[in-house]
Amino acid sequence: MAAFLTRVKGLFQHLMERPSTVDLKKYTEVLTSIEWREESVAKLTDAELTEAAGELREKALGGLDAHGMVELCALGREAARRGLDQRPYDMQLVGAMELLHGRVVEMGTGEGKTLAGALAAAGYALQGRAVHVMSVNDYLARRDAEWMAPVYELLGVSVGWVDQESTPGERRIAYGKDVAYGAVSEIGFDVLRDRLCTDVEDLVHREPDVALIDEADSVLVDEARVPLVMAGSTEDSQGDPEVGAIVRTLRPGRDYERDEDNRNAWLTSRGAKYVEKALGDIDLYSGDHSDRLAAVNAALHAHALLQRDVDYIVRDGKVHLINTSRGRIALLQRWPDGLQAAVEAKERLDPTESGEVLDSISVQGLVGRYQRVCGMTGTATAVSEQLREFYELKVSVIPPNKPCVRVDEPDRIYDTVEAKETALVAEIVEQHETGRPILVGTLDVAESERISEKLTEAGVATVVLNAKNDAEEAAIVADAGAHAAVTVSTQMAGRGTDIKLGGADGDENDHDKVADLGGLFVIATGHYSSSRLDNQLRGRSGRQGDPGRSVVFAGLGDDLITQYAPDATAGADPAEDGRLEDQTSKRFIGHAQRVAEGVHLDIHRNTWRYTRLIEHQRGLVLAYRDDVLRTDLPAEQLNEHCADRWETLAEDVPEDVLANAARQILLFHLDQRWSRHLAFLSDVRETIHLRALARETPIDEFHRAAIGEFKGILKEIRELAVETFEEAEITADGVDLTAAGLRRPTSTWTYLVHDNPFDSDAEQALQRVRAAIRNVKAGKG
């Protein structure tokens, strides 16, 4: 009975916390007061406006009351009018106030999220809080910081940004500002770099306080599946070119097979014998050759499953992964070393440096450091459960300033990819003849280039935006609404630039000319694995009450269907052009997308389940490390355990030098032991699926191994430090760690590991379900 009541309570709580449109009645009085105060604020000089903001800062330390919220919004509205020539709409002010209450706000494309976020960031800053505005990439972080700078300046709030080119000094200055903008990965990498500092003066971050997250669903959901990693150089080998050359000669069906999802590949008996003979008549499956087997599996995965211009591109002699959720290069992202080296060997490229993981952090772990988290995006509702489950965040839906009048057509479904693309090109040609601008959303780089080529052959000039030319994205996106423009783009999520009817430099006449043609026509070449991404693409049309239209051209041969509904077949005979009108085909597509969303949720949930304990252990280690770095703890501990050695050295070595030597020794062993712990956990994680075969619960076994390995780790670190302190050469110049055999990496670098490159628990379960369905259909059970 108790369990039943708990479930009922949980369901009731879930229903009560579902996102809903903000009740504007509670803001009516506030908005009226803001408008009334706006009249007097408009009479202030710039200096008086800044002075008024300073007075608010003095009163708001510790929090904004109702009067303070009105003052902030009135001052912010006037600052935006003067600095940007934009008067924030009431809905933008409502969005800012919801952000100040710690919510994730959903605001449609073109509704002014950037300005609403800036007003909220300024509001937190005026309360004496340090704000990090996290974005999805460097470009948006710098653009928004510079764009909003006049508003911040008038409000007396300092602002800065970090990107990949920022020096340590520039980072330290940026993080010292009231508001600092940065890509979530860059801010996270700085956290990791700080964790390796051996001198307080080298730290760039200060205590985390407020995180305001732009494109919150992309950052908190999509990016959360990819951990951030700090690595250090080692002398390990850089892959196995011999294995790569052998695997390139293997033939599908004869030497290896793939599952129907193209997610896994394995050697056949014939293929295994061929590889063993080519490697010198070895036994791949003996313990003596486990390293060769791992190299073969990685090479086969790279050769058979990863496609150039779909999963990655090659540029400047290097492999660059493609972020599947945003269609652009995933900067600094790589697969685990074995698979990364295999892809490089496949493309006959020089291998990149490999090394050991010194530390890593998940997006959940990064965001969990902050005292207050809020965010904004155009599509938060679809991931509201994940935001609540993983971050304890609630979603507030902000009504649009003007009603959306965009027409979203039903899917046009075809029996084959070829029939779909023929119809798609014909539709674009017909629409283009009217002068109506068209935005074509494709699923990958290869498709974007293929569609562009077909349109060129049909006499339609196109501009292509994909991972190969994402540096020009802002200009390309901004002009996608110009008369007769045809823009072909991979995933539009996180592009961050509004599409103005008539083009970026168009006037009111240009706007009206395009509006009379029906506005921007968005055409998708298929459904994404998430309905949220579909909606982000649609949302590029119909901004601020503009007319617009959208449609999805889908096919039963699309990757989404073949991967997640492989048994889909046409429910009725297609028309002569291959079009399907039956409800069964529509249901297959909806089903495939729901299965894909379920798999991605399971990956996210699984990642969080495995990293939550690691984050707890990391917290304990880092708290100890912070004490070692900032206090006299090293001297106290080593003096206590090495009293005689300490006393002997104190005759010739100054006390501060001796204390610093103790600090450096303790930090080295702490960092090295933590790195070893992470390597151990990685090995456990990679083999954890074998526990399922023994009918053990993988996550329980992982926790058992992780807790057992961690037990006594701090004691072990102190014991190693004592041993080194007793034996190391310590002079008035300090300790020579290298002479003592304690070498830190000669170089370090950061990257994101494309997590889960092989099978996941959810996908294994999905495979079993599919196998059961096939068996039933075949009459086997």
Short mmCIF file of N, CA and C in Angstrom, two decimals, residues 493-555:
data_model
loop_
_atom_site.label_atom_id
_atom_site.label_comp_id
_atom_site.label_asym_id
_atom_site.label_seq_id
_atom_site.Cartn_x
_atom_site.Cartn_y
_atom_site.Cartn_z
N ALA A 493 19.76 23.85 -35.07
CA ALA A 493 19.75 24.09 -33.63
C ALA A 493 21.04 24.78 -33.21
N GLY A 494 20.92 25.82 -32.42
CA GLY A 494 22.09 26.50 -31.89
C GLY A 494 22.79 27.40 -32.87
N ARG A 495 22.19 27.63 -34.06
CA ARG A 495 22.83 28.53 -35.01
C ARG A 495 22.80 29.96 -34.48
N GLY A 496 21.75 30.30 -33.71
CA GLY A 496 21.77 31.54 -32.94
C GLY A 496 21.57 32.82 -33.72
N THR A 497 21.13 32.75 -34.97
CA THR A 497 20.91 33.96 -35.75
C THR A 497 19.49 33.93 -36.30
N ASP A 498 18.74 35.00 -36.06
CA ASP A 498 17.37 35.08 -36.57
C ASP A 498 17.38 35.27 -38.08
N ILE A 499 16.37 34.74 -38.72
CA ILE A 499 16.22 34.90 -40.16
C ILE A 499 15.16 35.98 -40.41
N LYS A 500 15.61 37.10 -40.89
CA LYS A 500 14.73 38.24 -41.14
C LYS A 500 14.21 38.19 -42.56
N LEU A 501 12.88 38.33 -42.72
CA LEU A 501 12.31 38.35 -44.05
C LEU A 501 12.85 39.55 -44.82
N GLY A 502 13.29 39.30 -46.06
CA GLY A 502 13.89 40.35 -46.86
C GLY A 502 15.39 40.39 -46.77
N GLY A 503 15.98 39.59 -45.89
CA GLY A 503 17.43 39.54 -45.75
C GLY A 503 17.96 40.41 -44.64
N ALA A 504 19.21 40.19 -44.27
CA ALA A 504 19.81 40.90 -43.13
C ALA A 504 19.84 42.40 -43.34
N ASP A 505 20.08 42.84 -44.58
CA ASP A 505 20.18 44.27 -44.86
C ASP A 505 18.93 44.82 -45.55
N GLY A 506 17.88 44.01 -45.59
CA GLY A 506 16.67 44.45 -46.26
C GLY A 506 15.90 45.48 -45.46
N ASP A 507 15.13 46.32 -46.18
CA ASP A 507 14.32 47.33 -45.50
C ASP A 507 12.88 46.81 -45.39
N GLU A 508 11.97 47.69 -44.99
CA GLU A 508 10.57 47.28 -44.78
C GLU A 508 9.93 46.80 -46.08
N ASN A 509 10.31 47.43 -47.19
CA ASN A 509 9.76 46.99 -48.47
C ASN A 509 10.20 45.57 -48.81
N ASP A 510 11.47 45.29 -48.55
CA ASP A 510 11.98 43.93 -48.80
C ASP A 510 11.24 42.92 -47.92
N HIS A 511 11.02 43.31 -46.66
CA HIS A 511 10.29 42.44 -45.73
C HIS A 511 8.90 42.16 -46.26
N ASP A 512 8.19 43.21 -46.64
CA ASP A 512 6.80 43.05 -47.09
C ASP A 512 6.71 42.25 -48.38
N LYS A 513 7.71 42.42 -49.24
CA LYS A 513 7.72 41.69 -50.51
C LYS A 513 7.77 40.18 -50.27
N VAL A 514 8.63 39.77 -49.34
CA VAL A 514 8.74 38.34 -49.02
C VAL A 514 7.52 37.87 -48.23
N ALA A 515 7.02 38.73 -47.35
CA ALA A 515 5.83 38.36 -46.57
C ALA A 515 4.64 38.11 -47.48
N ASP A 516 4.51 38.90 -48.52
CA ASP A 516 3.40 38.73 -49.47
C ASP A 516 3.50 37.40 -50.22
N LEU A 517 4.70 36.84 -50.30
CA LEU A 517 4.89 35.55 -50.96
C LEU A 517 4.63 34.38 -50.01
N GLY A 518 4.33 34.70 -48.76
CA GLY A 518 4.05 33.66 -47.78
C GLY A 518 5.14 33.47 -46.75
N GLY A 519 6.20 34.30 -46.84
CA GLY A 519 7.27 34.21 -45.86
C GLY A 519 8.23 33.07 -46.15
N LEU A 520 9.11 32.79 -45.20
CA LEU A 520 10.13 31.75 -45.35
C LEU A 520 9.48 30.36 -45.37
N PHE A 521 9.88 29.55 -46.34
CA PHE A 521 9.38 28.18 -46.45
C PHE A 521 10.49 27.25 -45.97
N VAL A 522 10.25 26.55 -44.86
CA VAL A 522 11.21 25.61 -44.30
C VAL A 522 10.85 24.21 -44.77
N ILE A 523 11.79 23.55 -45.39
CA ILE A 523 11.58 22.19 -45.88
C ILE A 523 12.62 21.28 -45.24
N ALA A 524 12.16 20.26 -44.53
CA ALA A 524 13.07 19.29 -43.92
C ALA A 524 13.16 18.06 -44.80
N THR A 525 14.37 17.52 -44.92
CA THR A 525 14.56 16.34 -45.76
C THR A 525 14.28 15.05 -45.01
N GLY A 526 13.83 15.16 -43.79
CA GLY A 526 13.50 14.00 -42.97
C GLY A 526 13.36 14.42 -41.53
N HIS A 527 12.87 13.52 -40.70
CA HIS A 527 12.73 13.80 -39.28
C HIS A 527 14.04 13.51 -38.56
N TYR A 528 14.35 14.34 -37.58
CA TYR A 528 15.49 14.08 -36.72
C TYR A 528 15.13 13.01 -35.70
N SER A 529 16.10 12.60 -34.93
CA SER A 529 15.85 11.57 -33.92
C SER A 529 15.07 12.13 -32.74
N SER A 530 14.83 13.43 -32.74
CA SER A 530 14.08 14.07 -31.66
C SER A 530 13.08 15.06 -32.25
N SER A 531 11.86 15.02 -31.77
CA SER A 531 10.85 15.97 -32.23
C SER A 531 11.26 17.39 -31.87
N ARG A 532 12.05 17.53 -30.83
CA ARG A 532 12.53 18.86 -30.41
C ARG A 532 13.37 19.50 -31.50
N LEU A 533 14.24 18.70 -32.15
CA LEU A 533 15.07 19.23 -33.23
C LEU A 533 14.22 19.58 -34.45
N ASP A 534 13.19 18.79 -34.69
CA ASP A 534 12.25 19.14 -35.76
C ASP A 534 11.64 20.51 -35.51
N ASN A 535 11.23 20.73 -34.27
CA ASN A 535 10.57 21.99 -33.92
C ASN A 535 11.53 23.17 -34.01
N GLN A 536 12.80 22.93 -33.69
CA GLN A 536 13.78 24.01 -33.80
C GLN A 536 13.95 24.44 -35.24
N LEU A 537 13.91 23.49 -36.16
CA LEU A 537 14.01 23.83 -37.57
C LEU A 537 12.77 24.59 -38.03
N ARG A 538 11.60 24.09 -37.68
CA ARG A 538 10.36 24.78 -38.05
C ARG A 538 10.35 26.21 -37.51
N GLY A 539 10.88 26.37 -36.31
CA GLY A 539 10.84 27.67 -35.65
C GLY A 539 11.65 28.75 -36.33
N ARG A 540 12.44 28.42 -37.33
CA ARG A 540 13.16 29.43 -38.08
C ARG A 540 12.23 30.26 -38.95
N SER A 541 11.04 29.75 -39.16
CA SER A 541 10.04 30.47 -39.96
C SER A 541 8.93 30.96 -39.05
N GLY A 542 8.32 32.10 -39.40
CA GLY A 542 7.20 32.61 -38.62
C GLY A 542 7.60 33.39 -37.39
N ARG A 543 8.76 34.06 -37.41
CA ARG A 543 9.20 34.84 -36.24
C ARG A 543 8.38 36.12 -36.10
N GLN A 544 8.10 36.49 -34.87
CA GLN A 544 7.43 37.76 -34.55
C GLN A 544 6.18 38.01 -35.40
N GLY A 545 5.36 36.97 -35.55
CA GLY A 545 4.11 37.14 -36.27
C GLY A 545 4.21 37.12 -37.78
N ASP A 546 5.42 36.91 -38.31
CA ASP A 546 5.59 36.84 -39.77
C ASP A 546 4.90 35.60 -40.32
N PRO A 547 4.44 35.66 -41.57
CA PRO A 547 3.91 34.45 -42.19
C PRO A 547 5.05 33.48 -42.47
N GLY A 548 4.72 32.21 -42.63
CA GLY A 548 5.73 31.20 -42.91
C GLY A 548 5.08 29.86 -43.14
N ARG A 549 5.88 28.91 -43.55
CA ARG A 549 5.36 27.58 -43.84
C ARG A 549 6.46 26.55 -43.58
N SER A 550 6.07 25.35 -43.21
CA SER A 550 7.06 24.28 -43.03
C SER A 550 6.45 22.95 -43.45
N VAL A 551 7.32 22.06 -43.89
CA VAL A 551 6.88 20.71 -44.25
C VAL A 551 8.08 19.77 -44.15
N VAL A 552 7.81 18.52 -43.82
CA VAL A 552 8.84 17.50 -43.76
C VAL A 552 8.62 16.50 -44.88
N PHE A 553 9.67 16.28 -45.68
CA PHE A 553 9.65 15.21 -46.67
C PHE A 553 10.31 14.00 -46.01
N ALA A 554 9.55 12.96 -45.78
CA ALA A 554 10.06 11.78 -45.08
C ALA A 554 9.95 10.56 -45.98
N GLY A 555 10.81 9.57 -45.73
CA GLY A 555 10.78 8.35 -46.52
C GLY A 555 10.99 7.13 -45.64
#
